[in-house]
């Protein structure tokens, strides 16, 4: 186990002295009251026994929640960059997340948005100016329009490799001095990084690619699952997937993947998972790579927050990943705030919206894990409705410790996090409370 001095040295290096002092100060304050007492995690019989070193969490497996580095470690490095992924590995994230897009010439690349203007210097590259355009498309039932942007699907890999990644400048505390250094990576380069980190940094890091807007990227391709199959074959080559149903390999004869770096004796790859908001794609991935769990990302489909909806999801999803406020405010307020409509009669027939404090247990009842998104750096607003809307009742986290402890108590199995060091320290603090029953 790392000494407290060593841990504090790491944290001070990453957060800075002020950030460390603020975090330690927050830890000295008692967490705000949770909707259920912490002691509810133990039975009366266990309460009568002396404290033990074996800690059982409220997760589906009883193990501590896994931390997913959201776009790598974007709190300190430009997101989805080589440095961001390595930083996440050095901070011992359990999983390191890429978002997948596809270029005009069929290369899988990692970037959060379907466009590049938000987080790169593409606007400053004169040779790419002619690619600036407007697009409208449907994404998971929602119409999306984006004007005056450079879309990945309109650019070749050679063009995209001219671009350099930047930090989001609205978050002033994120270091800006790495801007303009790192290229947009291919999916293969991401997998190589995680494989190398597994060998060189000593950890079984999980890969968890999200397929963004698959119907958009499949437009104009030779068949309607080109994007998905391209990702499957790449994951298969790097040892993170086994194909379990027919994949059109002949359509991907141009997929020129690099030789693998051999794993040393005793070293094995970490776990893998797929994720997508497109539930049709999620189901396809589940049926074609049965050894790889699928994460159903949820945010804008009301039926998925009903008992009937969870019954449908359990037919293909191993993990359910809703926006975190569904566990705090609940489905009704979240959908209203985001102008998502629903048919009240239909929702009633489906069993009604599951109350926020019952959502984890209902998902667990169906043998699915829970992975809320996204838990931000403590210097960033937590983005809960209750922070600005007093009509949203119930628990409302006062700070990051309150937030994390609430979700730990609920029993979430995975968490998409930014600032992995903070998240790891809070997880350790909660584990101490479980162990010593304070």
C-alpha positions as a Python dict, from the first residue, in 0.01 Angstrom:
ca = {
    (1, 'X'): (0, 0, 0),
    (2, 'X'): (130, 350, -84),
    (3, 'X'): (232, 563, 212),
    (4, 'X'): (26, 873, 289),
    (5, 'X'): (333, 1087, 219),
    (6, 'X'): (377, 932, -124),
    (7, 'X'): (7, 970, -209),
    (8, 'X'): (8, 1334, -100),
    (9, 'X'): (321, 1395, -307),
    (10, 'X'): (147, 1257, -616),
    (11, 'X'): (-167, 1460, -548),
    (12, 'X'): (28, 1779, -483),
    (13, 'X'): (211, 1730, -811),
    (14, 'X'): (-112, 1686, -1006),
    (15, 'X'): (-349, 1920, -822),
    (16, 'X'): (-104, 2179, -698),
    (17, 'X'): (-75, 2286, -336),
    (18, 'X'): (-400, 2483, -333),
    (19, 'X'): (-597, 2198, -488),
    (20, 'X'): (-454, 1952, -237),
    (21, 'X'): (-538, 2180, 57),
    (22, 'X'): (-894, 2222, -70),
    (23, 'X'): (-938, 1848, -109),
    (24, 'X'): (-796, 1770, 236),
    (25, 'X'): (-1013, 2043, 389),
    (26, 'X'): (-1320, 1887, 228),
    (27, 'X'): (-1224, 1550, 369),
    (28, 'X'): (-1219, 1691, 722),
    (29, 'X'): (-1582, 1796, 691),
    (30, 'X'): (-1850, 1534, 752),
    (31, 'X'): (-2029, 1437, 434),
    (32, 'X'): (-2382, 1569, 396),
    (33, 'X'): (-2658, 1334, 507),
    (34, 'X'): (-2727, 1057, 260),
    (35, 'X'): (-3078, 929, 188),
    (36, 'X'): (-2975, 603, 356),
    (37, 'X'): (-2744, 567, 656),
    (38, 'X'): (-2400, 432, 576),
    (39, 'X'): (-2454, 158, 834),
    (40, 'X'): (-2736, 17, 620),
    (41, 'X'): (-2469, -161, 418),
    (42, 'X'): (-2436, -417, 701),
    (43, 'X'): (-2680, -655, 863),
    (44, 'X'): (-2745, -664, 1238),
    (45, 'X'): (-2539, -982, 1260),
    (46, 'X'): (-2244, -817, 1092),
    (47, 'X'): (-2280, -511, 1313),
    (48, 'X'): (-2236, -730, 1622),
    (49, 'X'): (-1910, -873, 1490),
    (50, 'X'): (-1573, -702, 1528),
    (51, 'X'): (-1450, -494, 1236),
    (52, 'X'): (-1280, -699, 964),
    (53, 'X'): (-1040, -611, 685),
    (54, 'X'): (-1264, -770, 421),
    (55, 'X'): (-1463, -489, 261),
    (56, 'X'): (-1780, -562, 66),
    (57, 'X'): (-1924, -283, -143),
    (58, 'X'): (-2285, -250, -259),
    (59, 'X'): (-2182, -324, -617),
    (60, 'X'): (-2311, -622, -812),
    (61, 'X'): (-1989, -815, -741),
    (62, 'X'): (-1916, -674, -395),
    (63, 'X'): (-1590, -528, -526),
    (64, 'X'): (-1501, -160, -533),
    (65, 'X'): (-1633, 43, -830),
    (66, 'X'): (-1409, 66, -1135),
    (67, 'X'): (-1294, 412, -1244),
    (68, 'X'): (-1310, 489, -1617),
    (69, 'X'): (-1076, 765, -1733),
    (70, 'X'): (-1316, 983, -1936),
    (71, 'X'): (-1136, 1058, -2265),
    (72, 'X'): (-818, 961, -2086),
    (73, 'X'): (-720, 1214, -1819),
    (74, 'X'): (-869, 1531, -1965),
    (75, 'X'): (-842, 1723, -1637),
    (76, 'X'): (-472, 1774, -1706),
    (77, 'X'): (-399, 1679, -2067),
    (78, 'X'): (-577, 1754, -2396),
    (79, 'X'): (-852, 1495, -2423),
    (80, 'X'): (-799, 1183, -2633),
    (81, 'X'): (-433, 1270, -2680),
    (82, 'X'): (-140, 1034, -2638),
    (83, 'X'): (-51, 1220, -2317),
    (84, 'X'): (-407, 1198, -2185),
    (85, 'X'): (-412, 820, -2225),
    (86, 'X'): (-69, 774, -2068),
    (87, 'X'): (-161, 1006, -1781),
    (88, 'X'): (-471, 796, -1715),
    (89, 'X'): (-256, 483, -1709),
    (90, 'X'): (0, 636, -1472),
    (91, 'X'): (-285, 740, -1241),
    (92, 'X'): (-404, 378, -1247),
    (93, 'X'): (-744, 421, -1408),
    (94, 'X'): (-924, 87, -1430),
    (95, 'X'): (-1043, 166, -1784),
    (96, 'X'): (-927, 425, -2038),
    (97, 'X'): (-1198, 554, -2272),
    (98, 'X'): (-1176, 651, -2640),
    (99, 'X'): (-1457, 786, -2859),
    (100, 'X'): (-1454, 650, -3213),
    (101, 'X'): (-1514, 834, -3539),
    (102, 'X'): (-1431, 744, -3900),
    (103, 'X'): (-1253, 943, -4169),
    (104, 'X'): (-1352, 984, -4532),
    (105, 'X'): (-1100, 716, -4631),
    (106, 'X'): (-1220, 469, -4368),
    (107, 'X'): (-972, 512, -4084),
    (108, 'X'): (-1101, 489, -3726),
    (109, 'X'): (-984, 785, -3518),
    (110, 'X'): (-1050, 895, -3162),
    (111, 'X'): (-1235, 1222, -3098),
    (112, 'X'): (-1536, 1311, -2886),
    (113, 'X'): (-1727, 1519, -3139),
    (114, 'X'): (-1804, 1441, -3500),
    (115, 'X'): (-1624, 1767, -3581),
    (116, 'X'): (-1281, 1914, -3494),
    (117, 'X'): (-1329, 2287, -3439),
    (118, 'X'): (-1406, 2262, -3067),
    (119, 'X'): (-1083, 2105, -2950),
    (120, 'X'): (-816, 2149, -3219),
    (121, 'X'): (-635, 2415, -3423),
    (122, 'X'): (-805, 2309, -3748),
    (123, 'X'): (-938, 2663, -3809),
    (124, 'X'): (-580, 2791, -3836),
    (125, 'X'): (-476, 2548, -4111),
    (126, 'X'): (-536, 2724, -4443),
    (127, 'X'): (-507, 2410, -4653),
    (128, 'X'): (-813, 2269, -4473),
    (129, 'X'): (-1032, 2580, -4495),
    (130, 'X'): (-1231, 2444, -4790),
    (131, 'X'): (-1358, 2155, -4577),
    (132, 'X'): (-1556, 2381, -4346),
    (133, 'X'): (-1928, 2311, -4389),
    (134, 'X'): (-2271, 2263, -4228),
    (135, 'X'): (-2432, 1930, -4148),
    (136, 'X'): (-2764, 1800, -4015),
    (137, 'X'): (-2812, 1440, -3906),
    (138, 'X'): (-3021, 1223, -3676),
    (139, 'X'): (-2844, 1077, -3375),
    (140, 'X'): (-3040, 827, -3165),
    (141, 'X'): (-3369, 991, -3259),
    (142, 'X'): (-3246, 1346, -3202),
    (143, 'X'): (-3191, 1588, -3492),
    (144, 'X'): (-2844, 1743, -3470),
    (145, 'X'): (-2732, 2047, -3669),
    (146, 'X'): (-2379, 2187, -3666),
    (147, 'X'): (-2269, 2482, -3877),
    (148, 'X'): (-1928, 2608, -3988),
    (149, 'X'): (-1734, 2303, -3879),
    (150, 'X'): (-1476, 2056, -4001),
    (151, 'X'): (-1631, 1710, -3992),
    (152, 'X'): (-1415, 1402, -3951),
    (153, 'X'): (-1619, 1211, -4209),
    (154, 'X'): (-1525, 1471, -4474),
    (155, 'X'): (-1150, 1451, -4409),
    (156, 'X'): (-884, 1195, -4492),
    (157, 'X'): (-650, 1062, -4227),
    (158, 'X'): (-364, 1254, -4388),
    (159, 'X'): (-559, 1578, -4347),
    (160, 'X'): (-657, 1500, -3989),
    (161, 'X'): (-297, 1425, -3896),
    (162, 'X'): (-213, 1790, -3971),
    (163, 'X'): (-438, 1896, -3683),
    (164, 'X'): (-323, 1940, -3322),
    (165, 'X'): (-539, 1895, -3010),
    (166, 'X'): (-616, 2172, -2759),
    (167, 'X'): (-763, 2191, -2411),
    (168, 'X'): (-1112, 2335, -2373),
    (169, 'X'): (-1034, 2696, -2281),
    (170, 'X'): (-1351, 2752, -2080),
    (171, 'X'): (-1191, 2547, -1800),
    (172, 'X'): (-905, 2779, -1707),
    (173, 'X'): (-759, 2546, -1443),
    (174, 'X'): (-675, 2282, -1702),
    (175, 'X'): (-313, 2320, -1817),
    (176, 'X'): (-301, 2498, -2152),
    (177, 'X'): (71, 2457, -2218),
    (178, 'X'): (24, 2119, -2390),
    (179, 'X'): (-192, 2275, -2663),
    (180, 'X'): (-70, 2228, -3019),
    (181, 'X'): (158, 1932, -2945),
    (182, 'X'): (-46, 1616, -2992),
    (183, 'X'): (-203, 1473, -3309),
    (184, 'X'): (-546, 1319, -3336),
    (185, 'X'): (-489, 946, -3286),
    (186, 'X'): (-619, 648, -3475),
    (187, 'X'): (-807, 380, -3287),
    (188, 'X'): (-515, 149, -3355),
    (189, 'X'): (-272, 397, -3197),
    (190, 'X'): (-495, 414, -2890),
    (191, 'X'): (-493, 35, -2858),
    (192, 'X'): (-115, 32, -2899),
    (193, 'X'): (-83, 287, -2617),
    (194, 'X'): (-296, 81, -2379),
    (195, 'X'): (-111, -237, -2473),
    (196, 'X'): (224, -63, -2414),
    (197, 'X'): (101, 82, -2085),
    (198, 'X'): (-3, -267, -1977),
    (199, 'X'): (353, -386, -2038),
    (200, 'X'): (550, -80, -1925),
    (201, 'X'): (336, 74, -1649),
    (202, 'X'): (231, -249, -1484),
    (203, 'X'): (-147, -255, -1492),
    (204, 'X'): (-429, -442, -1663),
    (205, 'X'): (-600, -138, -1812),
    (206, 'X'): (-943, -187, -1962),
    (207, 'X'): (-1039, -55, -2305),
    (208, 'X'): (-1392, 78, -2349),
    (209, 'X'): (-1445, 238, -2693),
    (210, 'X'): (-1762, 433, -2762),
    (211, 'X'): (-1896, 418, -3115),
    (212, 'X'): (-2022, 769, -3191),
    (213, 'X'): (-2306, 827, -3439),
    (214, 'X'): (-2270, 494, -3623),
    (215, 'X'): (-2550, 564, -3867),
    (216, 'X'): (-2374, 885, -3972),
    (217, 'X'): (-2043, 709, -4034),
    (218, 'X'): (-2209, 421, -4219),
    (219, 'X'): (-2358, 658, -4477),
    (220, 'X'): (-2213, 592, -4822),
    (221, 'X'): (-2034, 274, -4715),
    (222, 'X'): (-2066, -63, -4885),
    (223, 'X'): (-2300, -195, -4615),
    (224, 'X'): (-2483, -69, -4307),
    (225, 'X'): (-2248, -213, -4041),
    (226, 'X'): (-1917, -103, -4192),
    (227, 'X'): (-1826, 120, -3895),
    (228, 'X'): (-1910, -144, -3634),
    (229, 'X'): (-1726, -425, -3815),
    (230, 'X'): (-1420, -205, -3866),
    (231, 'X'): (-1405, -152, -3490),
    (232, 'X'): (-1466, -521, -3416),
    (233, 'X'): (-1184, -637, -3644),
    (234, 'X'): (-943, -385, -3495),
    (235, 'X'): (-1027, -494, -3140),
    (236, 'X'): (-993, -858, -3244),
    (237, 'X'): (-644, -799, -3386),
    (238, 'X'): (-525, -640, -3063),
    (239, 'X'): (-662, -920, -2845),
    (240, 'X'): (-957, -743, -2684),
    (241, 'X'): (-1241, -913, -2874),
    (242, 'X'): (-1340, -1249, -3018),
    (243, 'X'): (-1577, -1249, -3314),
    (244, 'X'): (-1882, -1466, -3241),
    (245, 'X'): (-2097, -1403, -3551),
    (246, 'X'): (-2045, -1328, -3918),
    (247, 'X'): (-1844, -1015, -3995),
    (248, 'X'): (-1789, -902, -4354),
    (249, 'X'): (-1410, -938, -4352),
    (250, 'X'): (-1375, -904, -4729),
    (251, 'X'): (-1507, -546, -4711),
    (252, 'X'): (-1214, -461, -4483),
    (253, 'X'): (-929, -606, -4687),
    (254, 'X'): (-765, -262, -4678),
    (255, 'X'): (-748, -267, -4296),
    (256, 'X'): (-370, -275, -4258),
    (257, 'X'): (-309, -334, -3888),
    (258, 'X'): (39, -333, -3735),
    (259, 'X'): (215, -637, -3584),
    (260, 'X'): (154, -680, -3212),
    (261, 'X'): (410, -613, -2943),
    (262, 'X'): (447, -943, -2762),
    (263, 'X'): (321, -960, -2406),
    (264, 'X'): (594, -1068, -2161),
    (265, 'X'): (540, -1384, -1960),
    (266, 'X'): (295, -1321, -1676),
    (267, 'X'): (150, -1006, -1835),
    (268, 'X'): (-207, -1013, -1960),
    (269, 'X'): (-436, -759, -2118),
    (270, 'X'): (-703, -587, -1914),
    (271, 'X'): (-1077, -625, -1977),
    (272, 'X'): (-1272, -472, -2263),
    (273, 'X'): (-1620, -333, -2320),
    (274, 'X'): (-1814, -158, -2595),
    (275, 'X'): (-2038, 143, -2546),
    (276, 'X'): (-2285, 335, -2759),
    (277, 'X'): (-2590, 559, -2728),
    (278, 'X'): (-2720, 389, -3042),
    (279, 'X'): (-2890, 87, -2888),
    (280, 'X'): (-2924, -84, -3225),
    (281, 'X'): (-2546, -69, -3259),
    (282, 'X'): (-2502, -180, -2898),
    (283, 'X'): (-2716, -487, -2965),
    (284, 'X'): (-2518, -565, -3282),
    (285, 'X'): (-2188, -546, -3094),
    (286, 'X'): (-2325, -772, -2820),
    (287, 'X'): (-2428, -1039, -3071),
    (288, 'X'): (-2102, -1027, -3270),
    (289, 'X'): (-1851, -1020, -2983),
    (290, 'X'): (-2023, -1210, -2705),
    (291, 'X'): (-1711, -1213, -2486),
    (292, 'X'): (-1710, -832, -2469),
    (293, 'X'): (-1965, -667, -2236),
    (294, 'X'): (-2174, -391, -2391),
    (295, 'X'): (-2253, -62, -2219),
    (296, 'X'): (-2592, 86, -2309),
    (297, 'X'): (-2545, 463, -2279),
    (298, 'X'): (-2871, 634, -2180),
    (299, 'X'): (-2980, 993, -2180),
    (300, 'X'): (-3270, 1078, -2411),
    (301, 'X'): (-3493, 769, -2432),
    (302, 'X'): (-3768, 780, -2166),
    (303, 'X'): (-3870, 414, -2204),
    (304, 'X'): (-3526, 299, -2088),
    (305, 'X'): (-3595, 428, -1735),
    (306, 'X'): (-3896, 201, -1680),
    (307, 'X'): (-3906, -162, -1559),
    (308, 'X'): (-4016, -267, -1908),
    (309, 'X'): (-3726, -74, -2058),
    (310, 'X'): (-3467, -237, -1832),
    (311, 'X'): (-3613, -576, -1923),
    (312, 'X'): (-3548, -494, -2289),
    (313, 'X'): (-3194, -371, -2223),
    (314, 'X'): (-3099, -681, -2028),
    (315, 'X'): (-3146, -887, -2345),
    (316, 'X'): (-2815, -753, -2479),
    (317, 'X'): (-2652, -506, -2236),
    (318, 'X'): (-2423, -607, -1950),
    (319, 'X'): (-2382, -252, -1822),
    (320, 'X'): (-2628, 39, -1811),
    (321, 'X'): (-2482, 389, -1819),
    (322, 'X'): (-2724, 679, -1759),
    (323, 'X'): (-2640, 1045, -1702),
    (324, 'X'): (-2573, 1075, -1328),
    (325, 'X'): (-2865, 1308, -1248),
    (326, 'X'): (-3110, 1026, -1322),
    (327, 'X'): (-2991, 884, -987),
    (328, 'X'): (-3038, 1217, -805),
    (329, 'X'): (-3320, 1422, -959),
    (330, 'X'): (-3487, 1133, -1141),
    (331, 'X'): (-3614, 1079, -1494),
    (332, 'X'): (-3909, 1321, -1494),
    (333, 'X'): (-3714, 1639, -1398),
    (334, 'X'): (-3415, 1549, -1617),
    (335, 'X'): (-3627, 1495, -1927),
    (336, 'X'): (-3824, 1813, -1863),
    (337, 'X'): (-3503, 2014, -1825),
    (338, 'X'): (-3376, 1878, -2157),
    (339, 'X'): (-3706, 1924, -2345),
    (340, 'X'): (-3751, 1550, -2399),
    (341, 'X'): (-4117, 1456, -2433),
    (342, 'X'): (-4284, 1125, -2356),
    (343, 'X'): (-4625, 963, -2368),
    (344, 'X'): (-4744, 939, -2008),
    (345, 'X'): (-4986, 655, -2088),
    (346, 'X'): (-4713, 447, -2250),
    (347, 'X'): (-4471, 510, -1964),
    (348, 'X'): (-4738, 407, -1715),
    (349, 'X'): (-4795, 80, -1904),
    (350, 'X'): (-4421, 17, -1887),
    (351, 'X'): (-4429, 44, -1508),
    (352, 'X'): (-4361, 415, -1473),
    (353, 'X'): (-4032, 593, -1424),
    (354, 'X'): (-3814, 416, -1168),
    (355, 'X'): (-3745, 650, -870),
    (356, 'X'): (-3385, 775, -860),
    (357, 'X'): (-3290, 599, -536),
    (358, 'X'): (-3423, 267, -671),
    (359, 'X'): (-3256, 280, -1012),
    (360, 'X'): (-2933, 104, -915),
    (361, 'X'): (-3112, -178, -735),
    (362, 'X'): (-3354, -228, -1026),
    (363, 'X'): (-3064, -254, -1270),
    (364, 'X'): (-2881, -493, -1037),
    (365, 'X'): (-3195, -710, -1008),
    (366, 'X'): (-3157, -777, -1378),
    (367, 'X'): (-2791, -876, -1333),
    (368, 'X'): (-2664, -566, -1512),
    (369, 'X'): (-2393, -337, -1378),
    (370, 'X'): (-2434, 41, -1339),
    (371, 'X'): (-2196, 304, -1477),
    (372, 'X'): (-2313, 667, -1440),
    (373, 'X'): (-2144, 948, -1634),
    (374, 'X'): (-1966, 1195, -1583),
    (375, 'X'): (-1796, 1286, -1254),
    (376, 'X'): (-1596, 1603, -1304),
    (377, 'X'): (-1289, 1762, -1154),
    (378, 'X'): (-1380, 1924, -819),
    (379, 'X'): (-1304, 2269, -966),
    (380, 'X'): (-1586, 2220, -1217),
    (381, 'X'): (-1958, 2255, -1157),
    (382, 'X'): (-2118, 1916, -1082),
    (383, 'X'): (-2412, 1998, -1314),
    (384, 'X'): (-2702, 1867, -1105),
    (385, 'X'): (-3048, 2020, -1148),
    (386, 'X'): (-3087, 2055, -772),
    (387, 'X'): (-2800, 2305, -764),
    (388, 'X'): (-3005, 2563, -955),
    (389, 'X'): (-3363, 2438, -927),
    (390, 'X'): (-3499, 2432, -572),
    (391, 'X'): (-3811, 2246, -686),
    (392, 'X'): (-3598, 1934, -736),
    (393, 'X'): (-3619, 1772, -394),
    (394, 'X'): (-3427, 1498, -222),
    (395, 'X'): (-3052, 1459, -186),
    (396, 'X'): (-2832, 1725, -347),
    (397, 'X'): (-2453, 1687, -320),
    (398, 'X'): (-2271, 1981, -163),
    (399, 'X'): (-1928, 1886, -295),
    (400, 'X'): (-1741, 1608, -467),
    (401, 'X'): (-1710, 1398, -151),
    (402, 'X'): (-2087, 1410, -99),
    (403, 'X'): (-2141, 1320, -462),
    (404, 'X'): (-1906, 1022, -466),
    (405, 'X'): (-2019, 885, -130),
    (406, 'X'): (-2383, 896, -243),
    (407, 'X'): (-2305, 692, -553),
    (408, 'X'): (-2080, 453, -362),
    (409, 'X'): (-2364, 396, -116),
    (410, 'X'): (-2607, 335, -401),
    (411, 'X'): (-2378, 62, -529),
    (412, 'X'): (-2265, 181, -873),
    (413, 'X'): (-2017, -56, -1039),
    (414, 'X'): (-1832, 182, -1272),
    (415, 'X'): (-1789, 561, -1284),
    (416, 'X'): (-1676, 778, -1575),
    (417, 'X'): (-1442, 1023, -1403),
    (418, 'X'): (-1224, 1325, -1474),
    (419, 'X'): (-931, 1386, -1238),
    (420, 'X'): (-862, 1022, -1164),
    (421, 'X'): (-641, 1106, -864),
    (422, 'X'): (-929, 1278, -684),
    (423, 'X'): (-1166, 993, -767),
    (424, 'X'): (-917, 731, -647),
    (425, 'X'): (-858, 910, -318),
    (426, 'X'): (-1230, 945, -251),
    (427, 'X'): (-1279, 577, -328),
    (428, 'X'): (-1002, 494, -80),
    (429, 'X'): (-1158, 716, 184),
    (430, 'X'): (-1494, 545, 144),
    (431, 'X'): (-1325, 205, 164),
    (432, 'X'): (-1170, 312, 494),
    (433, 'X'): (-1516, 400, 625),
    (434, 'X'): (-1646, 61, 520),
    (435, 'X'): (-1353, -118, 677),
    (436, 'X'): (-1357, 62, 1009),
    (437, 'X'): (-1731, 143, 1015),
    (438, 'X'): (-1684, 504, 1111),
}
